[in-house]
Short mmCIF file of C-alpha atoms and ligand atoms in Angstrom, two decimals:
data_model
loop_
_atom_site.label_atom_id
_atom_site.label_comp_id
_atom_site.label_asym_id
_atom_site.label_seq_id
_atom_site.Cartn_x
_atom_site.Cartn_y
_atom_site.Cartn_z
CA UNK A 1 -1.36 -71.87 64.46
CA UNK A 2 -4.32 -73.12 62.43
CA UNK A 3 -6.84 -70.42 61.56
CA UNK A 4 -4.67 -67.61 62.89
CA UNK A 5 -5.41 -64.43 61.02
CA UNK A 6 -3.32 -61.32 60.67
CA UNK A 7 -5.24 -58.11 61.32
CA UNK A 8 -3.86 -55.65 58.76
CA UNK A 9 -6.50 -52.92 58.95
CA UNK A 10 -5.93 -49.30 60.04
CA UNK A 11 -7.00 -50.04 63.60
CA UNK A 12 -7.57 -52.07 65.61
CA UNK A 13 -4.17 -53.55 64.84
CA UNK A 14 -2.14 -56.57 65.96
CA UNK A 15 -1.22 -56.00 69.61
CA UNK A 16 1.95 -57.04 71.42
CA UNK A 17 1.43 -60.23 73.48
CA UNK A 18 2.74 -58.43 76.61
CA UNK A 19 0.06 -55.75 76.20
CA UNK A 20 -2.66 -58.37 75.86
CA UNK A 21 -1.37 -60.30 78.86
CA UNK A 22 -1.71 -57.21 81.05
CA UNK A 23 -5.33 -56.85 79.95
CA UNK A 24 -6.18 -60.28 81.29
CA UNK A 25 -4.87 -59.61 84.80
CA UNK A 26 -7.24 -59.31 87.74
CA UNK A 27 -8.77 -55.84 87.90
CA UNK A 28 -7.59 -53.72 90.81
CA UNK A 29 -9.27 -50.76 92.46
CA UNK A 30 -9.01 -47.51 90.53
CA UNK A 31 -7.64 -45.89 93.70
CA UNK A 32 -5.11 -48.64 94.49
CA UNK A 33 -1.52 -47.47 94.64
CA UNK A 34 -0.31 -49.70 91.78
CA UNK A 35 -3.06 -48.31 89.56
CA UNK A 36 -2.27 -44.70 90.46
CA UNK A 37 1.39 -45.35 89.63
CA UNK A 38 0.48 -46.91 86.28
CA UNK A 39 -1.76 -43.95 85.41
CA UNK A 40 1.01 -41.50 86.32
CA UNK A 41 3.46 -43.44 84.13
CA UNK A 42 1.02 -43.22 81.22
CA UNK A 43 0.79 -39.45 81.61
CA UNK A 44 4.57 -39.03 81.75
CA UNK A 45 5.21 -41.32 78.79
CA UNK A 46 2.49 -39.66 76.71
CA UNK A 47 4.47 -36.42 76.99
CA UNK A 48 7.51 -38.26 75.62
CA UNK A 49 5.64 -39.85 72.71
CA UNK A 50 3.86 -36.59 71.81
CA UNK A 51 7.11 -34.66 72.41
CA UNK A 52 5.43 -32.11 74.59
CA UNK A 53 7.14 -31.22 77.86
CA UNK A 54 4.50 -28.97 79.31
CA UNK A 55 1.28 -30.18 77.66
CA UNK A 56 -1.59 -31.56 79.73
CA UNK A 57 -2.41 -35.18 78.86
CA UNK A 58 -5.96 -36.54 79.15
CA UNK A 59 -6.73 -40.25 79.22
CA UNK A 60 -10.44 -40.98 79.09
CA UNK A 61 -12.64 -44.00 78.25
CA UNK A 62 -13.87 -43.64 74.71
CA UNK A 63 -12.80 -43.93 71.10
CA UNK A 64 -10.94 -41.48 68.87
CA UNK A 65 -14.20 -39.71 68.11
CA UNK A 66 -14.55 -38.90 71.81
CA UNK A 67 -11.07 -37.37 71.74
CA UNK A 68 -12.22 -35.17 68.83
CA UNK A 69 -15.42 -34.37 70.73
CA UNK A 70 -13.50 -33.49 73.90
CA UNK A 71 -11.27 -31.01 72.09
CA UNK A 72 -14.23 -29.38 70.34
CA UNK A 73 -16.59 -29.21 73.32
CA UNK A 74 -13.99 -27.66 75.61
CA UNK A 75 -12.74 -25.04 73.17
CA UNK A 76 -15.79 -24.03 71.15
CA UNK A 77 -18.38 -21.57 72.42
CA UNK A 78 -21.52 -20.77 70.49
CA UNK A 79 -20.72 -18.62 67.44
CA UNK A 80 -16.94 -19.24 67.34
CA UNK A 81 -15.35 -19.53 63.92
CA UNK A 82 -13.53 -22.76 63.13
CA UNK A 83 -11.55 -23.80 60.07
CA UNK A 84 -11.51 -27.45 59.06
CA UNK A 85 -8.84 -28.61 56.65
CA UNK A 86 -10.16 -31.89 55.29
CA UNK A 87 -8.36 -34.67 53.47
CA UNK A 88 -11.24 -37.11 53.69
CA UNK A 89 -13.82 -38.80 55.88
CA UNK A 90 -12.49 -37.68 59.28
CA UNK A 91 -12.16 -34.03 58.28
CA UNK A 92 -15.85 -34.00 57.48
CA UNK A 93 -16.60 -35.68 60.79
CA UNK A 94 -14.76 -32.86 62.57
CA UNK A 95 -16.98 -30.32 60.83
CA UNK A 96 -20.09 -32.10 62.17
CA UNK A 97 -18.67 -32.26 65.70
CA UNK A 98 -17.70 -28.57 65.78
CA UNK A 99 -21.08 -27.50 64.43
CA UNK A 100 -22.82 -29.51 67.17
CA UNK A 101 -21.22 -27.13 69.70
CA UNK A 102 -22.31 -24.04 67.81
CA UNK A 103 -19.21 -23.28 65.72
CA UNK A 104 -19.41 -21.52 62.36
CA UNK A 105 -17.32 -23.89 60.31
CA UNK A 106 -15.45 -23.10 57.12
CA UNK A 107 -14.21 -26.26 55.47
CA UNK A 108 -11.37 -26.50 52.97
CA UNK A 109 -11.68 -29.83 51.24
CA UNK A 110 -8.93 -31.53 49.30
CA UNK A 111 -9.72 -33.63 46.25
CA UNK A 112 -9.56 -37.36 47.10
CA UNK A 113 -5.91 -38.38 47.33
CA UNK A 114 -4.64 -34.83 47.58
CA UNK A 115 -4.03 -32.21 50.28
CA UNK A 116 -5.11 -28.58 50.66
CA UNK A 117 -2.27 -26.24 49.68
CA UNK A 118 -0.62 -24.12 52.34
CA UNK A 119 -1.47 -21.03 50.22
CA UNK A 120 -5.18 -21.86 50.35
CA UNK A 121 -4.98 -22.28 54.13
CA UNK A 122 -3.20 -18.96 54.56
CA UNK A 123 -5.74 -17.22 52.33
CA UNK A 124 -8.56 -18.53 54.53
CA UNK A 125 -6.77 -17.39 57.69
CA UNK A 126 -6.24 -13.92 56.21
CA UNK A 127 -9.88 -13.51 55.27
CA UNK A 128 -11.49 -14.31 58.60
CA UNK A 129 -10.68 -14.55 62.28
CA UNK A 130 -10.82 -18.10 63.58
CA UNK A 131 -10.66 -19.44 67.11
CA UNK A 132 -9.25 -22.76 66.01
CA UNK A 133 -8.39 -24.92 63.06
CA UNK A 134 -8.42 -28.70 62.75
CA UNK A 135 -6.61 -31.00 60.37
CA UNK A 136 -5.93 -34.69 59.98
CA UNK A 137 -2.36 -35.94 60.13
CA UNK A 138 -3.16 -39.19 58.35
CA UNK A 139 -6.62 -39.47 56.90
CA UNK A 140 -7.49 -43.11 57.32
CA UNK A 141 -10.02 -42.99 54.49
CA UNK A 142 -7.50 -41.91 51.84
CA UNK A 143 -4.08 -42.79 53.23
CA UNK A 144 -3.14 -39.14 52.70
CA UNK A 145 -0.47 -37.66 54.96
CA UNK A 146 -0.42 -33.96 55.85
CA UNK A 147 2.78 -32.32 57.13
CA UNK A 148 1.70 -30.67 60.41
CA UNK A 149 4.66 -28.33 60.79
CA UNK A 150 3.80 -25.58 58.26
CA UNK A 151 0.12 -25.61 59.24
CA UNK A 152 0.98 -25.31 62.94
CA UNK A 153 3.28 -22.42 61.98
CA UNK A 154 0.46 -20.63 60.14
CA UNK A 155 -1.90 -21.17 63.06
CA UNK A 156 0.64 -19.53 65.35
CA UNK A 157 1.13 -16.62 62.93
CA UNK A 158 -2.61 -15.92 62.83
CA UNK A 159 -3.12 -16.67 66.53
CA UNK A 160 -5.46 -19.58 65.90
CA UNK A 161 -5.47 -22.74 68.04
CA UNK A 162 -4.38 -25.81 66.08
CA UNK A 163 -5.92 -29.22 66.64
CA UNK A 164 -4.28 -32.22 65.02
CA UNK A 165 -6.36 -35.37 64.55
CA UNK A 166 -3.53 -37.81 65.06
CA UNK A 167 -5.71 -40.88 65.55
CA UNK A 168 -3.94 -42.70 62.73
CA UNK A 169 -0.50 -41.19 63.30
CA UNK A 170 0.56 -40.76 66.95
CA UNK A 171 3.39 -43.25 67.67
CA UNK A 172 3.72 -44.01 63.95
CA UNK A 173 4.46 -40.70 62.23
CA UNK A 174 6.82 -37.96 63.42
CA UNK A 175 5.15 -35.55 65.84
CA UNK A 176 6.86 -32.79 67.77
CA UNK A 177 3.92 -31.16 69.46
CA UNK A 178 5.79 -28.53 71.44
CA UNK A 179 8.44 -27.64 68.86
CA UNK A 180 5.87 -27.33 66.09
CA UNK A 181 3.42 -25.44 68.32
CA UNK A 182 0.43 -27.76 67.99
CA UNK A 183 -2.22 -26.98 70.61
CA UNK A 184 -3.95 -30.34 70.72
CA UNK A 185 -2.76 -33.65 69.38
CA UNK A 186 -5.32 -36.39 69.90
CA UNK A 187 -5.53 -40.12 69.25
CA UNK A 188 -7.16 -43.39 70.26
CA UNK A 189 -5.62 -46.50 71.77
CA UNK A 190 -6.33 -49.01 68.99
CA UNK A 191 -4.14 -47.47 66.30
CA UNK A 192 -0.36 -46.94 66.37
CA UNK A 193 -0.40 -46.63 70.18
CA UNK A 194 -1.04 -50.37 70.22
CA UNK A 195 -3.74 -50.95 72.86
CA UNK A 196 -7.17 -52.52 72.23
CA UNK A 197 -10.01 -50.03 71.54
CA UNK A 198 -11.40 -47.99 74.42
CA UNK A 199 -9.14 -45.04 75.22
CA UNK A 200 -9.32 -41.46 73.97
CA UNK A 201 -5.93 -39.76 74.42
CA UNK A 202 -5.13 -36.05 74.11
CA UNK A 203 -2.27 -33.74 74.97
CA UNK A 204 -3.33 -30.10 75.32
CA UNK A 205 -0.98 -27.09 75.22
CA UNK A 206 -0.90 -24.54 78.04
CA UNK A 207 -2.25 -21.98 75.59
CA UNK A 208 -5.30 -24.11 74.80
CA UNK A 209 -5.83 -24.78 78.52
CA UNK A 210 -5.84 -21.00 79.09
CA UNK A 211 -8.37 -20.46 76.32
CA UNK A 212 -10.55 -23.09 77.99
CA UNK A 213 -10.14 -21.44 81.42
CA UNK A 214 -11.29 -18.14 79.95
CA UNK A 215 -14.56 -19.51 78.55
CA UNK A 216 -17.60 -17.40 79.25
CA UNK A 217 -20.05 -20.29 79.07
CA UNK A 218 -20.16 -23.77 80.59
CA UNK A 219 -18.92 -26.69 78.51
CA UNK A 220 -22.18 -28.20 77.30
CA UNK A 221 -20.87 -31.77 77.21
CA UNK A 222 -20.86 -32.98 80.82
CA UNK A 223 -18.73 -36.10 80.33
CA UNK A 224 -16.09 -34.30 78.25
CA UNK A 225 -15.72 -31.20 80.44
CA UNK A 226 -12.07 -30.76 81.46
CA UNK A 227 -13.36 -29.33 84.74
CA UNK A 228 -14.19 -32.91 85.63
CA UNK A 229 -11.05 -34.58 84.27
CA UNK A 230 -8.23 -32.12 84.97
CA UNK A 231 -8.18 -32.73 88.76
CA UNK A 232 -8.12 -36.49 88.11
CA UNK A 233 -5.18 -36.25 85.68
CA UNK A 234 -3.30 -34.00 88.08
CA UNK A 235 -3.94 -36.21 91.10
CA UNK A 236 -2.84 -39.39 89.36
CA UNK A 237 0.31 -37.67 88.14
CA UNK A 238 1.07 -36.64 91.72
CA UNK A 239 0.47 -40.20 92.89
CA UNK A 240 -2.81 -39.44 94.67
CA UNK A 241 -6.19 -41.16 94.35
CA UNK A 242 -8.99 -39.37 92.56
CA UNK A 243 -12.35 -40.07 90.95
CA UNK A 244 -14.70 -38.62 88.38
CA UNK A 245 -15.78 -41.59 86.26
CA UNK A 246 -14.36 -45.07 86.75
CA UNK A 247 -11.30 -45.40 84.54
CA UNK A 248 -10.92 -48.55 82.39
CA UNK A 249 -8.42 -50.07 84.81
CA UNK A 250 -7.10 -52.92 82.64
CA UNK A 251 -6.79 -50.72 79.56
CA UNK A 252 -4.70 -48.25 81.56
CA UNK A 253 -2.32 -51.03 82.59
CA UNK A 254 -2.17 -52.09 78.93
CA UNK A 255 -1.46 -48.49 77.91
CA UNK A 256 1.32 -48.29 80.48
CA UNK A 257 2.90 -51.43 78.97
CA UNK A 258 2.50 -50.27 75.37
CA UNK A 259 3.92 -46.79 76.03
CA UNK A 260 6.84 -48.46 77.78
CA UNK A 261 7.44 -50.59 74.65
CA UNK A 262 7.21 -47.47 72.45
CA UNK A 263 9.59 -45.43 74.58
CA UNK A 264 12.02 -48.36 74.83
CA UNK A 265 12.09 -48.76 71.04
CA UNK A 266 12.61 -45.00 70.88
CA UNK A 267 10.17 -42.73 69.11
CA UNK A 268 12.63 -41.82 66.36
CA UNK A 269 13.47 -45.46 65.68
CA UNK A 270 9.80 -46.32 65.66
CA UNK A 271 8.94 -43.61 63.16
CA UNK A 272 11.84 -44.73 60.98
CA UNK A 273 10.57 -48.32 61.07
CA UNK A 274 7.15 -47.15 59.91
CA UNK A 275 8.70 -45.05 57.13
CA UNK A 276 10.90 -47.89 55.88
CA UNK A 277 8.15 -50.49 55.88
CA UNK A 278 5.69 -48.11 54.22
CA UNK A 279 8.13 -47.01 51.51
CA UNK A 280 9.05 -50.60 50.66
CA UNK A 281 5.39 -51.61 50.61
CA UNK A 282 4.44 -48.75 48.28
CA UNK A 283 7.26 -49.73 45.91
CA UNK A 284 6.11 -53.34 45.98
CA UNK A 285 2.50 -52.36 45.27
CA UNK A 286 3.55 -50.13 42.38
CA UNK A 287 5.81 -52.88 40.98
CA UNK A 288 2.72 -55.08 40.70
CA UNK A 289 1.09 -52.43 38.52
CA UNK A 290 -1.33 -51.28 41.24
CA UNK A 291 -2.02 -47.62 41.98
CA UNK A 292 -2.11 -45.84 45.32
CA UNK A 293 -4.85 -43.37 46.22
CA UNK A 294 -2.52 -40.53 47.34
CA UNK A 295 -1.44 -38.69 44.19
CA UNK A 296 2.26 -38.93 45.09
CA UNK A 297 4.57 -40.54 47.63
CA UNK A 298 5.34 -37.30 49.46
CA UNK A 299 1.76 -37.23 50.75
CA UNK A 300 1.40 -40.98 51.33
CA UNK A 301 0.99 -42.09 54.95
CA UNK A 302 3.42 -44.40 56.70
CA UNK A 303 0.78 -45.99 58.90
CA UNK A 304 -1.56 -47.29 56.20
CA UNK A 305 -1.84 -47.53 52.42
CA UNK A 306 -4.94 -47.04 50.29
CA UNK A 307 -4.68 -48.98 47.04
CA UNK A 308 -6.98 -48.97 44.00
CA UNK A 309 -8.23 -52.33 42.78
CA UNK A 310 -7.29 -53.13 39.21
CA UNK A 311 -10.23 -52.11 37.02
CA UNK A 312 -11.66 -55.58 36.44
CA UNK A 313 -11.29 -56.80 40.02
CA UNK A 314 -14.39 -56.99 42.21
CA UNK A 315 -13.72 -55.14 45.47
CA UNK A 316 -16.11 -57.09 47.68
CA UNK A 317 -14.59 -60.38 46.54
CA UNK A 318 -11.07 -59.13 47.02
CA UNK A 319 -11.31 -58.54 50.78
CA UNK A 320 -13.18 -61.83 51.28
CA UNK A 321 -10.50 -63.71 49.37
CA UNK A 322 -7.79 -61.96 51.39
CA UNK A 323 -9.53 -63.13 54.57
CA UNK A 324 -9.60 -66.68 53.18
CA UNK A 325 -5.81 -66.26 52.96
CA UNK A 326 -5.82 -65.28 56.66
CA UNK A 327 -5.01 -61.62 56.02
CA UNK A 328 -7.68 -59.12 57.08
CA UNK A 329 -7.57 -55.88 55.09
CA UNK A 330 -10.12 -53.07 55.01
CA UNK A 331 -12.31 -51.93 52.14
CA UNK A 332 -12.70 -48.32 51.04
CA UNK A 333 -14.17 -45.67 53.36
CA UNK A 334 -14.48 -42.53 51.29
CA UNK A 335 -18.14 -42.60 50.11
CA UNK A 336 -17.44 -41.44 46.54
CA UNK A 337 -14.71 -44.04 45.92
CA UNK A 338 -15.64 -46.72 48.44
CA UNK A 339 -15.86 -49.68 46.05
CA UNK A 340 -12.73 -48.82 44.08
CA UNK A 341 -9.97 -49.34 46.66
CA UNK A 342 -8.82 -51.22 49.74
CA UNK A 343 -6.67 -50.29 52.74
CA UNK A 344 -3.79 -52.01 54.47
CA UNK A 345 -2.78 -50.86 57.94
CA UNK A 346 0.92 -51.07 58.76
CA UNK A 347 1.44 -49.51 62.15
CA UNK A 348 2.36 -50.29 65.72
CA UNK A 349 3.95 -53.71 66.14
CA UNK A 350 4.01 -54.25 62.35
CA UNK A 351 7.05 -56.15 61.04
CA UNK A 352 8.53 -56.82 57.63
CA UNK A 353 7.29 -60.41 58.01
CA UNK A 354 3.71 -59.19 58.39
CA UNK A 355 4.12 -57.20 55.19
CA UNK A 356 5.58 -60.18 53.34
CA UNK A 357 2.60 -62.30 54.40
CA UNK A 358 0.25 -59.53 53.28
CA UNK A 359 1.93 -59.03 49.92
CA UNK A 360 1.96 -62.75 49.34
CA UNK A 361 -1.80 -62.87 49.94
CA UNK A 362 -2.38 -59.85 47.68
CA UNK A 363 -0.47 -61.58 44.89
CA UNK A 364 -2.29 -64.89 45.43
CA UNK A 365 -5.68 -63.20 45.27
CA UNK A 366 -4.78 -61.12 42.20
CA UNK A 367 -3.57 -64.33 40.59
CA UNK A 368 -7.13 -65.68 40.71
CA UNK A 369 -8.32 -62.73 38.60
CA UNK A 370 -7.71 -61.69 35.01
CA UNK A 371 -5.30 -58.96 36.15
CA UNK A 372 -1.94 -59.26 34.40
CA UNK A 373 1.16 -59.10 36.58
CA UNK A 374 4.23 -61.17 37.32
CA UNK A 375 3.73 -63.38 40.36
CA UNK A 376 6.43 -62.67 42.93
CA UNK A 377 7.36 -59.20 41.71
CA UNK A 378 5.80 -57.45 44.70
CA UNK A 379 7.48 -59.76 47.19
CA UNK A 380 10.81 -59.42 45.45
CA UNK A 381 10.63 -55.63 45.36
CA UNK A 382 9.63 -55.45 49.01
CA UNK A 383 12.48 -57.68 50.15
CA UNK A 384 15.03 -55.79 48.09
CA UNK A 385 13.80 -52.48 49.49
CA UNK A 386 13.72 -53.47 53.16
CA UNK A 387 17.09 -55.17 52.99
CA UNK A 388 18.59 -52.04 51.47
CA UNK A 389 17.55 -49.92 54.46
CA UNK A 390 18.73 -52.22 57.24
C1 LIG B 1 -9.94 -44.03 63.46
C2 LIG B 1 -9.91 -42.56 63.27
C3 LIG B 1 -10.83 -41.71 63.92
C4 LIG B 1 -11.97 -42.23 64.73
O1 LIG B 1 -11.56 -42.99 65.79
P1 LIG B 1 -12.59 -43.98 66.51
O2 LIG B 1 -11.74 -44.62 67.54
O3 LIG B 1 -13.06 -44.93 65.45
O4 LIG B 1 -13.69 -43.17 67.03
C5 LIG B 1 -10.70 -40.36 63.75
N1 LIG B 1 -9.72 -39.85 62.98
C6 LIG B 1 -8.83 -40.62 62.35
C7 LIG B 1 -7.76 -40.00 61.53
C8 LIG B 1 -8.91 -42.00 62.48
O5 LIG B 1 -8.01 -42.77 61.84
#
């Protein structure tokens, strides 16, 4: 197709045609039986994708930031202590959100491309009593991956609620919410979940719901208050009509379709596909002589990669030239390094063919610069790597 571009940014991503087709259908009533059924299916399949049998899902109009806001506004009361473990841009955003609701925030910040050590986190938890901690599974600004399991374990040990910002990881990276003991895992529709922007999605543990029930003060954010949304989620799950704010009807049908695709692929298979594609892509990038932002592969995300430009390559030009090759990639996001790197999203419906097209464009663009590399090396490495895992 002439002029067709491939959207390879860390959200929004390329969506499955079946998901997009559902979006274009005639809008039904939000209390029609077929809509109620679709909503209930979304709730049930979210539990499967999050791997939480007894968690309470919430599906609300909004972006990932609203999901973060909803978790904070429902759990924080004025003066509560909160610990933010930050691996980049979105960690800092969580600090701002929590403070808006009156939390005293302690932030542990990793150096760009690195994580905060588990020892540092434990030291912080020993020194002060916190109501909750937040951390980012995949920080989209750095491509850094954090293993949630040990942090969730520490949170349990110190009786602190754990909130995982999984906006760039849910349905792409391994998550076992219940087994690992994560209290909230939140995301947005436009990333690995594979639905156009517009939905904030959370699954909340029974423990976190109890903490919310025992609040002494009203939730100060009217729209986010679970008091308003919990009856709606429960009713839809039971197949009954309900209303608080009009749900985004077509997006819910699209979510139903996308979750069905995810569950049919199988969450384990899907995670494996992300891991294989990401590992092969990192190898290919390294074989070209490029450097990744995460300091080593064990903390590199499988849903996106952050890659430094070669020293003499102009960053602004690079993304424009990629777009001229019909591949849309993202520039840097971390303020202190913004102009020194670019980001490639590889999540959701991503295929090896998408990655080959992307690598080919990266090589073509680099070939127009003074950067020295062997044309074809990245593509060759990628194809060898992916064929060795299939
Ligand atoms: C994208 C993203 C967000 C913000 O989501 P929006 O939908 O843009 O509001 C938050 N955290 C992480 C890790 C993200 O990748």
